[in-house]
Coordinates of C-alpha atoms in Angstrom, one line a residue:
Chain A
X50 CA 0.0 0.0 0.0
X51 CA 2.6 2.4 1.0
X52 CA 4.7 1.5 -2.0
X53 CA 1.8 2.4 -4.3
X54 CA 1.3 5.8 -2.8
X55 CA 5.0 6.7 -2.9
X56 CA 5.2 5.6 -6.5
X57 CA 2.3 7.7 -7.4
X58 CA 3.8 10.7 -5.8
X59 CA 7.0 10.2 -7.6
X60 CA 5.1 10.0 -10.8
X61 CA 3.3 13.2 -10.0
X62 CA 6.6 14.9 -9.3
X63 CA 8.3 13.5 -12.3
X64 CA 5.8 14.9 -14.7
X65 CA 6.3 18.6 -14.1
X66 CA 10.0 18.1 -14.2
X67 CA 9.9 16.5 -17.5
X68 CA 7.9 19.4 -18.9
X69 CA 10.8 21.7 -18.0
X70 CA 8.8 24.3 -16.3
X71 CA 10.8 26.9 -14.5
X72 CA 11.3 26.1 -10.9
X73 CA 9.1 28.1 -8.6
X74 CA 11.5 28.5 -5.8
X75 CA 14.6 30.6 -6.3
X76 CA 17.3 28.4 -7.5
X77 CA 20.0 27.6 -5.1
X78 CA 23.4 27.7 -6.8
X79 CA 26.9 27.5 -5.5
X80 CA 27.1 31.3 -5.2
X81 CA 23.9 31.6 -3.2
X82 CA 20.3 32.0 -3.8
X83 CA 19.5 33.3 -7.2
X84 CA 16.2 34.8 -8.0
X85 CA 14.1 33.4 -10.7
X86 CA 14.0 36.6 -12.7
X87 CA 17.8 36.8 -12.8
X88 CA 18.0 33.4 -14.3
X89 CA 15.5 34.2 -16.9
X90 CA 17.2 37.4 -17.8
X91 CA 20.5 35.5 -18.2
X92 CA 19.1 33.0 -20.5
X93 CA 17.8 34.1 -23.8
X94 CA 14.2 34.4 -24.8
X95 CA 12.4 33.1 -21.7
X96 CA 13.8 29.6 -21.8
X97 CA 14.1 28.1 -18.3
X98 CA 17.2 26.4 -17.3
X99 CA 17.2 23.0 -18.9
X100 CA 18.4 20.3 -16.6
X101 CA 18.8 16.9 -18.1
X102 CA 17.5 14.6 -15.4
X103 CA 17.7 11.5 -17.4
X104 CA 18.1 8.3 -15.3
X105 CA 18.2 4.9 -16.9
X106 CA 17.2 1.7 -15.2
X107 CA 19.2 -1.2 -16.6
X108 CA 17.9 -4.7 -15.8
X109 CA 17.9 -8.1 -17.4
X110 CA 15.8 -11.2 -17.3
X111 CA 16.8 -14.4 -15.5
X112 CA 18.6 -17.1 -17.4
X113 CA 20.7 -14.5 -19.3
X114 CA 23.8 -15.8 -20.9
X115 CA 27.3 -14.7 -19.8
X116 CA 27.9 -12.9 -23.1
X117 CA 24.8 -10.8 -22.8
X118 CA 25.3 -10.2 -19.1
X119 CA 28.8 -8.8 -19.9
X120 CA 27.2 -6.6 -22.6
X121 CA 24.8 -5.3 -20.0
X122 CA 27.6 -4.6 -17.5
X123 CA 29.6 -2.8 -20.2
X124 CA 26.7 -0.6 -20.9
X125 CA 26.3 0.1 -17.2
X126 CA 29.9 1.3 -17.1
X127 CA 29.4 3.4 -20.1
X128 CA 26.3 5.2 -18.8
X129 CA 27.1 6.9 -15.5
X130 CA 23.5 8.0 -15.2
X131 CA 22.1 4.5 -15.0
X132 CA 21.0 2.4 -12.1
X133 CA 21.5 -1.3 -12.3
X134 CA 18.8 -3.5 -10.8
X135 CA 18.3 -7.1 -10.0
X136 CA 17.1 -9.7 -12.5
X137 CA 13.4 -9.8 -13.0
X138 CA 11.4 -12.9 -13.4
X139 CA 10.2 -13.9 -16.8
X140 CA 6.6 -13.5 -15.8
X141 CA 7.1 -10.0 -14.8
X142 CA 8.1 -8.8 -18.2
X143 CA 4.5 -8.5 -19.2
X144 CA 2.2 -6.1 -17.5
X145 CA 3.0 -3.3 -15.2
X146 CA 5.7 -4.8 -13.1
X147 CA 8.5 -3.3 -15.0
X148 CA 6.8 0.1 -15.0
X149 CA 6.5 0.0 -11.3
X150 CA 10.1 -0.9 -10.9
X151 CA 11.1 2.1 -12.9
X152 CA 8.9 4.3 -10.9
X153 CA 10.3 2.9 -7.7
X154 CA 13.8 3.7 -8.7
X155 CA 12.8 7.1 -9.8
X156 CA 14.1 6.7 -13.3
X157 CA 12.9 8.2 -16.5
X158 CA 13.8 5.5 -18.9
X159 CA 14.7 1.8 -19.0
X160 CA 16.9 -0.6 -20.8
X161 CA 15.7 -4.1 -20.3
X162 CA 17.7 -7.1 -21.7
X163 CA 15.6 -10.1 -22.3
X164 CA 17.3 -13.3 -23.2
X165 CA 15.3 -16.2 -24.6
X166 CA 16.3 -19.8 -25.1
X167 CA 19.8 -18.8 -24.1
X168 CA 20.4 -17.7 -27.6
X169 CA 18.4 -14.6 -28.5
X170 CA 18.8 -11.3 -26.9
X171 CA 16.0 -8.7 -27.0
X172 CA 16.5 -5.2 -25.8
X173 CA 13.6 -3.1 -24.7
X174 CA 14.2 0.6 -24.7
X175 CA 11.5 2.5 -23.0
X176 CA 10.8 6.0 -21.8
X177 CA 8.7 5.9 -18.7
X178 CA 6.1 6.6 -17.5
X179 CA 4.1 7.1 -20.6
X180 CA 6.7 7.4 -23.3
X181 CA 7.1 5.1 -26.3
X182 CA 9.0 1.9 -26.0
X183 CA 10.9 -0.1 -28.6
X184 CA 11.8 -3.8 -28.8
X185 CA 15.0 -4.7 -30.6
X186 CA 16.7 -7.9 -31.5
X187 CA 20.3 -7.6 -30.6
X188 CA 22.9 -9.4 -32.7
X189 CA 26.6 -9.3 -33.5
X190 CA 27.6 -8.7 -29.9
X191 CA 31.2 -8.1 -29.0
X192 CA 31.9 -7.0 -25.4
X193 CA 34.6 -4.8 -24.1
X194 CA 36.5 -7.7 -22.7
X195 CA 37.6 -8.8 -26.2
X196 CA 41.3 -8.3 -26.5
X197 CA 41.1 -7.1 -30.0
X198 CA 39.3 -4.0 -28.8
X199 CA 42.2 -2.2 -27.4
X200 CA 41.0 1.3 -26.6
X201 CA 40.2 2.7 -23.2
X202 CA 38.7 5.9 -22.0
X203 CA 37.7 7.7 -18.8
X204 CA 34.8 6.2 -17.0
X205 CA 32.0 8.7 -16.9
X206 CA 33.3 11.1 -19.5
X207 CA 30.6 12.5 -21.7
X208 CA 30.5 10.9 -25.1
X209 CA 30.1 12.6 -28.4
X210 CA 27.2 11.0 -30.3
X211 CA 27.2 10.7 -34.1
X212 CA 24.2 9.7 -36.0
X213 CA 24.2 8.8 -39.7
X214 CA 22.0 11.1 -41.8
X215 CA 19.5 8.4 -42.7
X216 CA 18.0 8.8 -39.3
X217 CA 16.0 11.5 -40.9
X218 CA 14.5 9.3 -43.5
X219 CA 11.3 8.2 -41.7
X220 CA 9.3 9.0 -38.7
X221 CA 10.2 5.9 -36.7
X222 CA 13.9 6.5 -37.3
X223 CA 13.5 10.0 -35.9
X224 CA 11.8 8.7 -32.9
X225 CA 14.5 6.2 -32.4
X226 CA 17.2 8.8 -32.8
X227 CA 15.6 10.9 -30.1
X228 CA 15.3 8.0 -27.7
X229 CA 18.9 6.9 -28.3
X230 CA 20.1 10.5 -27.8
X231 CA 18.3 10.9 -24.5
X232 CA 19.3 7.5 -23.1
X233 CA 22.9 7.4 -24.2
X234 CA 23.9 10.9 -23.6
X235 CA 25.3 11.6 -20.1
X236 CA 23.6 14.6 -18.5
X237 CA 25.9 17.6 -18.5
X238 CA 26.0 18.2 -14.7
X239 CA 25.8 14.7 -13.5
X240 CA 27.6 13.9 -10.4
X241 CA 29.6 11.1 -11.9
X242 CA 30.4 12.8 -15.2
X243 CA 34.0 13.6 -15.9
X244 CA 35.0 16.7 -17.7
X245 CA 36.7 15.7 -20.9
X246 CA 35.4 14.2 -24.1
X247 CA 37.5 11.3 -25.1
X248 CA 35.1 8.9 -26.7
X249 CA 32.6 8.9 -29.4
X250 CA 29.5 6.7 -30.0
X251 CA 28.5 5.8 -33.6
X252 CA 24.9 5.0 -34.4
X253 CA 24.5 4.3 -38.0
X254 CA 21.7 2.6 -40.0
X255 CA 22.9 0.0 -42.4
X256 CA 20.5 -2.5 -44.0
X257 CA 17.8 -1.3 -41.7
X258 CA 19.8 -2.2 -38.6
X259 CA 21.2 0.2 -36.1
X260 CA 24.9 -0.5 -35.6
X261 CA 26.6 0.8 -32.4
X262 CA 30.3 1.4 -32.1
X263 CA 32.3 3.1 -29.4
X264 CA 35.7 4.7 -30.2
X265 CA 38.3 6.3 -28.1
X266 CA 39.7 9.6 -29.4
X267 CA 43.4 9.6 -29.2
X268 CA 45.5 12.6 -30.2
X269 CA 49.2 12.5 -29.9
X270 CA 49.6 15.8 -28.2
X271 CA 52.5 17.2 -26.3
X272 CA 50.9 20.4 -25.5
X273 CA 48.1 21.0 -23.0
X274 CA 44.5 20.5 -23.8
X275 CA 44.4 23.4 -26.2
X276 CA 44.7 21.9 -29.6
X277 CA 46.3 23.8 -32.4
X278 CA 44.6 23.3 -35.7
X279 CA 47.3 21.1 -37.1
X280 CA 47.1 18.2 -34.7
X281 CA 43.4 17.7 -35.3
X282 CA 44.5 15.9 -38.4
X283 CA 46.6 13.5 -36.4
X284 CA 43.6 12.3 -34.5
X285 CA 43.0 8.6 -34.5
X286 CA 40.2 6.5 -33.2
X287 CA 40.7 3.3 -31.3
X288 CA 37.8 1.0 -30.8
X289 CA 36.8 0.5 -27.2
X290 CA 33.7 -1.6 -27.5
X291 CA 31.2 -2.9 -27.0
X292 CA 29.7 -3.6 -30.4
X293 CA 26.2 -4.6 -31.2
X294 CA 23.6 -4.4 -33.9
X295 CA 20.0 -3.6 -33.2
X296 CA 17.1 -4.7 -35.3
X297 CA 13.9 -2.8 -34.4
X298 CA 10.9 -5.1 -34.1
X299 CA 8.1 -3.0 -32.9
X300 CA 7.5 0.4 -31.5
X301 CA 4.8 0.8 -28.9
X302 CA 2.9 3.9 -27.8
X303 CA 3.1 3.2 -24.1
X304 CA 5.9 2.0 -21.9
X305 CA 6.3 -1.7 -22.2
X306 CA 2.9 -2.0 -23.9
X307 CA 0.3 0.1 -25.5
X308 CA -0.8 0.5 -29.2
X309 CA 1.7 -0.6 -31.8
X310 CA 2.9 2.4 -33.6
X311 CA 5.4 0.7 -35.9
X312 CA 6.1 -2.8 -37.0
X313 CA 9.2 -3.8 -38.9
X314 CA 8.1 -5.6 -42.1
X315 CA 11.5 -7.1 -42.7
X316 CA 11.8 -8.7 -39.3
X317 CA 11.9 -12.4 -39.0
X318 CA 12.1 -13.9 -35.6
X319 CA 15.1 -16.0 -34.9
X320 CA 12.8 -19.0 -34.2
X321 CA 11.4 -18.7 -37.7
X322 CA 14.9 -18.4 -39.1
X323 CA 16.0 -21.6 -37.4
X324 CA 12.8 -23.4 -38.5
X325 CA 13.5 -22.4 -42.1
X326 CA 17.0 -23.7 -41.9
X327 CA 15.8 -27.0 -40.5
X328 CA 13.1 -27.2 -43.1
X329 CA 15.6 -26.8 -45.9
X330 CA 17.6 -29.7 -44.5
X331 CA 14.6 -31.8 -43.8
X332 CA 13.4 -31.8 -47.3
X333 CA 16.6 -33.4 -48.8
X334 CA 15.5 -36.9 -48.3
X335 CA 12.1 -36.4 -49.6
X336 CA 13.5 -34.6 -52.6
X337 CA 15.9 -37.4 -53.2
X338 CA 13.1 -39.9 -53.2
X339 CA 11.0 -37.8 -55.5
X340 CA 14.0 -37.3 -57.8
X341 CA 14.4 -41.1 -57.9
X342 CA 10.8 -41.7 -58.9
X343 CA 11.0 -39.0 -61.5
X344 CA 14.1 -40.5 -63.0
X345 CA 12.4 -43.9 -63.1
X346 CA 9.4 -42.4 -64.8
X347 CA 11.6 -40.7 -67.3
X348 CA 13.5 -43.9 -68.0
X349 CA 10.3 -45.8 -68.5
X350 CA 8.9 -43.2 -70.8
X351 CA 12.0 -43.1 -73.0
X352 CA 13.3 -46.6 -73.3
X353 CA 16.8 -47.1 -74.5
X354 CA 17.6 -48.9 -77.6
X355 CA 19.1 -52.3 -77.1
X356 CA 22.8 -52.1 -76.7
X357 CA 24.9 -53.7 -79.5
X358 CA 27.8 -54.6 -77.3
X359 CA 25.8 -55.9 -74.4
X360 CA 26.7 -59.5 -75.2
X361 CA 30.3 -58.9 -76.0
X362 CA 31.8 -59.9 -72.7
X363 CA 29.2 -62.5 -71.9
X364 CA 30.7 -66.0 -71.6
Chain B
X413 CA 4.4 -38.5 -68.1
X414 CA 1.7 -37.0 -66.0
X415 CA 3.0 -38.2 -62.7
X416 CA 6.1 -36.0 -62.5
X417 CA 4.1 -32.9 -63.3
X418 CA 1.6 -33.7 -60.6
X419 CA 4.5 -34.0 -58.1
X420 CA 5.9 -30.6 -58.9
X421 CA 2.5 -28.9 -58.5
X422 CA 1.9 -30.3 -55.1
X423 CA 5.3 -29.2 -54.0
X424 CA 4.7 -25.6 -55.0
X425 CA 1.3 -25.6 -53.4
X426 CA 2.7 -26.8 -50.1
X427 CA 5.1 -24.0 -50.0
X428 CA 2.6 -21.4 -50.8
X429 CA 0.4 -22.5 -47.9
X430 CA 3.3 -22.4 -45.6
X431 CA 4.1 -18.9 -46.7
X432 CA 0.7 -17.4 -46.2
X433 CA 0.6 -18.7 -42.7
X434 CA 3.5 -16.4 -41.7
X435 CA 2.4 -12.9 -40.9
X436 CA 5.8 -11.3 -41.2
X437 CA 7.9 -12.1 -44.2
X438 CA 11.4 -13.3 -44.4
X439 CA 14.3 -11.8 -46.2
X440 CA 16.4 -13.0 -49.1
X441 CA 16.9 -16.4 -47.5
X442 CA 13.5 -17.5 -48.8
X443 CA 13.2 -18.9 -52.2
X444 CA 10.4 -16.8 -53.5
X445 CA 9.7 -13.1 -53.7
X446 CA 6.1 -13.5 -52.8
X447 CA 7.0 -13.4 -49.1
X448 CA 8.4 -9.9 -49.2
X449 CA 5.5 -8.2 -51.0
X450 CA 2.8 -9.4 -48.6
X451 CA 3.5 -8.2 -45.2
X452 CA 4.5 -4.6 -46.0
X453 CA 0.8 -4.1 -46.4
X454 CA -0.1 -5.4 -43.0
X455 CA 2.8 -3.8 -41.1
X456 CA 1.8 -0.9 -39.0
X457 CA 3.5 2.4 -39.6
X458 CA 1.6 5.1 -37.9
X459 CA 3.6 8.1 -38.8
X460 CA 1.4 10.7 -37.2
X461 CA 1.3 8.9 -33.9
X462 CA 5.1 8.5 -34.1
X463 CA 5.6 12.1 -34.7
X464 CA 3.3 12.9 -31.8
X465 CA 5.2 10.8 -29.5
X466 CA 8.4 12.4 -30.7
X467 CA 7.0 15.7 -29.8
X468 CA 6.1 14.4 -26.4
X469 CA 9.5 13.2 -25.4
X470 CA 11.9 15.5 -27.1
X471 CA 13.7 18.2 -25.3
X472 CA 12.7 21.7 -25.9
X473 CA 13.8 23.3 -29.1
X474 CA 16.3 25.8 -27.7
X475 CA 18.4 23.4 -25.7
X476 CA 22.0 24.2 -26.2
X477 CA 24.1 21.9 -28.2
X478 CA 26.3 21.2 -25.2
X479 CA 23.5 19.1 -23.7
X480 CA 23.0 17.0 -26.7
X481 CA 26.6 16.7 -28.0
X482 CA 25.2 15.0 -31.1
X483 CA 26.4 15.3 -34.7
X484 CA 24.7 14.1 -37.8
X485 CA 27.0 12.8 -40.4
X486 CA 26.1 12.3 -44.0
X487 CA 26.5 8.8 -45.2
X488 CA 27.6 9.2 -48.8
X489 CA 27.4 5.7 -50.2
X490 CA 25.4 2.6 -49.5
X491 CA 27.5 0.3 -47.5
X492 CA 27.3 -3.4 -48.1
X493 CA 26.5 -5.1 -44.8
X494 CA 28.4 -8.2 -45.6
X495 CA 31.7 -6.5 -46.5
X496 CA 33.1 -6.2 -43.0
X497 CA 36.0 -4.0 -43.9
X498 CA 34.0 -1.5 -45.8
X499 CA 31.3 -1.4 -43.1
X500 CA 33.8 -0.8 -40.3
X501 CA 35.6 1.8 -42.4
X502 CA 32.3 3.6 -42.9
X503 CA 31.7 3.7 -39.2
X504 CA 35.2 4.9 -38.6
X505 CA 34.9 7.7 -41.0
X506 CA 31.6 8.7 -39.6
X507 CA 33.1 8.8 -36.1
X508 CA 36.1 10.7 -37.3
X509 CA 34.1 13.3 -39.1
X510 CA 31.8 13.7 -36.2
X511 CA 34.6 14.2 -33.7
X512 CA 36.2 16.8 -35.9
X513 CA 33.1 18.8 -36.1
X514 CA 32.4 18.4 -32.5
X515 CA 35.8 19.6 -31.5
X516 CA 35.5 22.6 -33.7
X517 CA 32.3 23.5 -31.9
X518 CA 33.8 22.9 -28.5
X519 CA 36.8 24.9 -29.4
X520 CA 34.6 27.8 -30.4
X521 CA 32.7 27.6 -27.1
X522 CA 36.1 27.4 -25.4
X523 CA 35.7 24.2 -23.4
X524 CA 38.5 21.8 -22.8
X525 CA 37.9 18.5 -24.6
X526 CA 41.1 16.6 -24.5
X527 CA 42.3 14.7 -21.5
X528 CA 45.7 16.1 -20.4
X529 CA 48.4 13.6 -19.9
X530 CA 48.5 14.0 -16.1
X531 CA 44.8 13.5 -15.4
X532 CA 44.5 10.2 -13.7
X533 CA 41.1 8.9 -13.1
X534 CA 39.2 5.7 -13.2
X535 CA 39.0 4.2 -16.7
X536 CA 36.4 2.1 -18.2
X537 CA 38.7 -0.9 -18.5
X538 CA 40.9 -1.9 -15.6
X539 CA 44.6 -1.8 -15.7
X540 CA 44.9 -5.5 -15.5
X541 CA 42.8 -5.9 -18.6
X542 CA 44.9 -3.4 -20.4
X543 CA 48.0 -5.4 -19.4
X544 CA 46.5 -8.4 -21.1
X545 CA 45.8 -6.4 -24.2
X546 CA 49.3 -5.1 -24.3
X547 CA 50.8 -8.6 -23.8
X548 CA 48.7 -9.9 -26.6
X549 CA 49.8 -7.2 -28.9
X550 CA 53.4 -7.8 -28.0
X551 CA 53.0 -11.5 -28.5
X552 CA 51.6 -10.9 -32.0
X553 CA 54.5 -8.6 -32.9
X554 CA 56.9 -11.1 -31.5
X555 CA 55.4 -13.8 -33.7
X556 CA 55.8 -11.7 -36.7
X557 CA 59.4 -10.8 -35.9
X558 CA 60.2 -14.5 -35.4
X559 CA 58.6 -15.5 -38.6
X560 CA 60.7 -12.9 -40.4
X561 CA 63.9 -14.0 -38.8
X562 CA 63.2 -17.6 -39.6
X563 CA 62.6 -16.7 -43.2
X564 CA 65.8 -14.7 -43.3
X565 CA 67.8 -17.5 -41.7
X566 CA 66.5 -19.9 -44.3
X567 CA 67.5 -17.6 -47.0
X568 CA 70.8 -16.9 -45.5
X569 CA 71.5 -20.6 -45.0
X570 CA 70.8 -21.2 -48.6
X571 CA 73.1 -18.5 -49.6
X572 CA 75.8 -19.4 -47.2
X573 CA 75.9 -22.9 -48.5
X574 CA 76.8 -21.6 -51.8
X575 CA 79.2 -19.1 -50.4
X576 CA 80.9 -21.8 -48.3
X577 CA 81.3 -24.1 -51.3
X578 CA 82.8 -21.2 -53.2
X579 CA 85.2 -20.5 -50.4
X580 CA 86.3 -24.1 -50.2
X581 CA 87.0 -24.2 -53.8
X582 CA 88.9 -21.0 -53.6
X583 CA 91.0 -22.3 -50.8
X584 CA 91.8 -25.6 -52.6
X585 CA 92.6 -23.7 -55.7
X586 CA 94.9 -21.3 -53.8
X587 CA 96.7 -24.2 -52.2
X588 CA 97.2 -25.9 -55.4
X589 CA 98.5 -22.7 -57.0
X590 CA 101.0 -22.1 -54.1
X591 CA 102.4 -25.6 -54.4
X592 CA 102.6 -25.3 -58.1
X593 CA 104.5 -22.0 -57.9
X594 CA 106.9 -23.4 -55.3
X595 CA 107.6 -26.4 -57.6
X596 CA 108.1 -24.1 -60.5
X597 CA 110.4 -21.9 -58.6
X598 CA 112.4 -24.9 -57.5
X599 CA 112.6 -26.1 -61.0
X600 CA 113.7 -22.8 -62.2
X601 CA 116.4 -22.5 -59.7
X602 CA 117.5 -26.0 -60.5
X603 CA 117.6 -25.2 -64.2
X604 CA 119.5 -21.9 -63.7
X605 CA 122.0 -23.7 -61.6
X606 CA 121.5 -22.3 -58.1
X607 CA 123.6 -19.4 -59.2
X608 CA 121.4 -16.4 -58.9
X609 CA 121.4 -13.9 -56.1
X610 CA 117.8 -14.3 -55.4
X611 CA 117.1 -10.7 -55.9
X612 CA 115.6 -10.9 -59.3
X613 CA 113.0 -13.5 -60.0
X614 CA 112.7 -13.5 -56.4
X615 CA 110.0 -15.3 -54.7
X616 CA 107.2 -13.9 -56.4
X617 CA 105.0 -16.7 -55.4
X618 CA 104.8 -15.1 -52.1
X619 CA 102.7 -12.3 -53.4
X620 CA 103.7 -10.1 -50.6
X621 CA 101.8 -12.3 -48.2
X622 CA 103.8 -13.3 -45.2
X623 CA 103.2 -16.7 -43.8
X624 CA 100.8 -16.3 -41.0
X625 CA 100.6 -18.7 -38.2
X626 CA 97.1 -20.0 -37.8
X627 CA 95.5 -18.3 -34.9
X628 CA 94.1 -21.5 -33.7
X629 CA 95.8 -22.6 -30.6
X630 CA 97.3 -26.0 -31.0
X631 CA 96.6 -27.9 -27.9
X632 CA 99.5 -29.4 -26.1
X633 CA 99.2 -33.1 -26.5
X634 CA 101.2 -35.7 -24.6
X635 CA 102.8 -38.4 -26.6
X636 CA 101.0 -41.2 -25.1
X637 CA 97.6 -39.7 -25.8
X638 CA 96.1 -41.8 -28.6
X639 CA 93.1 -39.6 -29.0
X640 CA 95.1 -36.7 -30.2
X641 CA 94.0 -34.3 -27.5
X642 CA 90.3 -34.7 -28.3
X643 CA 89.3 -36.8 -25.4
X644 CA 89.3 -33.9 -23.0
X645 CA 87.2 -31.8 -25.3
X646 CA 84.3 -34.1 -25.0
X647 CA 83.3 -32.6 -21.7
X648 CA 83.0 -29.2 -23.1
X649 CA 80.2 -29.9 -25.5
X650 CA 78.8 -33.0 -24.0
X651 CA 79.3 -35.2 -26.9
X652 CA 82.1 -37.5 -28.0
X653 CA 84.6 -36.1 -30.4
X654 CA 83.9 -37.1 -34.0
X655 CA 86.1 -39.8 -35.5
X656 CA 87.1 -37.4 -38.2
X657 CA 88.3 -34.9 -35.6
X658 CA 90.4 -37.4 -33.8
X659 CA 92.0 -38.7 -37.0
X660 CA 92.5 -35.1 -38.2
X661 CA 94.4 -34.2 -35.1
X662 CA 96.6 -37.3 -35.4
X663 CA 97.2 -37.3 -39.1
X664 CA 96.0 -34.0 -40.5
X665 CA 97.6 -30.6 -40.9
X666 CA 97.9 -28.4 -37.9
X667 CA 96.6 -31.1 -35.7
X668 CA 98.6 -33.5 -33.6
X669 CA 102.2 -32.7 -33.8
X670 CA 103.5 -36.1 -34.5
X671 CA 106.5 -37.3 -32.8
X672 CA 108.8 -34.4 -33.8
X673 CA 107.8 -31.9 -31.3
X674 CA 106.2 -33.3 -28.2
X675 CA 106.5 -30.8 -25.5
X676 CA 104.9 -27.4 -25.2
X677 CA 104.7 -25.3 -22.1
X678 CA 101.6 -27.2 -21.0
X679 CA 102.8 -30.6 -21.4
X680 CA 106.2 -30.2 -19.6
X681 CA 104.5 -30.2 -16.3
X682 CA 101.6 -32.5 -17.3
X683 CA 101.9 -35.9 -15.8
X684 CA 98.4 -37.1 -16.6
X685 CA 99.6 -39.8 -18.9
X686 CA 101.8 -41.4 -16.2
X687 CA 100.4 -43.5 -13.5
X688 CA 101.8 -43.5 -10.0
X689 CA 102.7 -47.1 -9.8
X690 CA 104.0 -49.7 -12.1
X691 CA 104.9 -49.7 -15.7
X692 CA 105.1 -46.3 -17.4
X693 CA 104.1 -46.1 -21.0
X694 CA 104.3 -49.0 -23.4
X695 CA 101.7 -51.2 -24.5
X696 CA 100.1 -53.5 -22.0
X697 CA 100.4 -56.3 -24.4
X698 CA 104.1 -56.0 -24.6
X699 CA 105.7 -59.1 -23.3
X700 CA 108.1 -58.6 -20.5

């Protein structure tokens, strides 16, 4: 009972924050109380101070495989504004349980890794409480622990995000871009955020999949952090990892449910893929039998002329 | 003739039924194109609702770029998904381009963006992990270097075989020539009756080369030592001396001295060949 009331209150509080209304009390800054009017005067054109209060809840389902668990842990280390939570039971993936969990933790979005059959990983990306949610199929997973990914960067430094231009092609891509931006970008004044920018995320759409890469920016510099123009050219990128590829399946209007706003026509579930493969193999014997009968028919239909030399070696 | 046709028809029908049961189509793995066309009609793509939601969640318009830190990069060409190298190259160039633009923006705002060399803080991968990475890289480099060296050694060996044979031939030839020239000189002297002063003609077979003693140290060998001084050497390398070596030292050039000179500085004081008691030297078989 108590839990419910608290969650409702948190929800009520969350909503006005998300609408970015100017705070009513005078804002307390390091230098003392600042009056609301002063702040507005400082900013241009009546825009209140924008505070990015994004908090991401990261959880997974039970029976997740080690590879995907490591991927989840990698993401946790990449996003300083996330909260990692315990595994949720498979029954609780439907319904309101996940939403309640998010409310409880006072988070505004959620990344939920669902692993099925110990083979397929589905990633739910949702904006809570009433935002859209997306279900992805994750493939081509490489974690940060692979020794071929040699880069390293500060833990908690704010990443630069790059999106390929084909995110503007369609409405659902735009929505996905916005969600990715909000979830993956560390808020500017987060407690755990470190000051420099030394890594860059790449989200790019190839073949209707979203590919994710994370590179470390390395510049051989002997000066201080001010870069002269020349050494920008000597900048190299070293891959840090992790790597994965997202295939959007469906976009829902609500958080973890709601009306379907978008369905990917090219998506085939991995079960169907496997079934197709098996069917291909299963047909070989039947095809062979059919081919044999066909051949027999053909031979019967076109009889050969008697062979002249058939009796040559007969004793 | 009718039977085979009937068979084919039933096969196609079966597949078509299976196809229509699936709601979502498959990709190029399927045999027919019928699959692709169908579900695009039934797939939901509610653009207006999507844009509505987008408006709901997006941040206000005039948020400064510093909050977003996002760059949009143009993807010029279509990248083939299956070509790994090209795909990764495309991602890399996208990242590089994005970083350049971002850095220019950051520089114009005046914020520091590079980590100075003395800023130590927690990194995303632990030091122990980076150690492993480094050792792996080093091992790879080592393997390459070793392979190179092995290849070079093989080549050098091949060459050196040839060079060595050349050298041996040279030496043999040289020796022959020297002996020939001495013989000639002797004959000449004989013929001219031992009467010349030796100034002219001279010993032009010397060629200005003075006889050099071989720098190899000749081991002092005691006279009773039938192995020619090679027995002691066995210990040094751990294997018995080759028969050729022993024979060489007894009968070859520059080896065992023979019985003309027996004592060197080492052997004067060396009493290893003598036993304390009883008969000294001589064969045991000798009859007394």
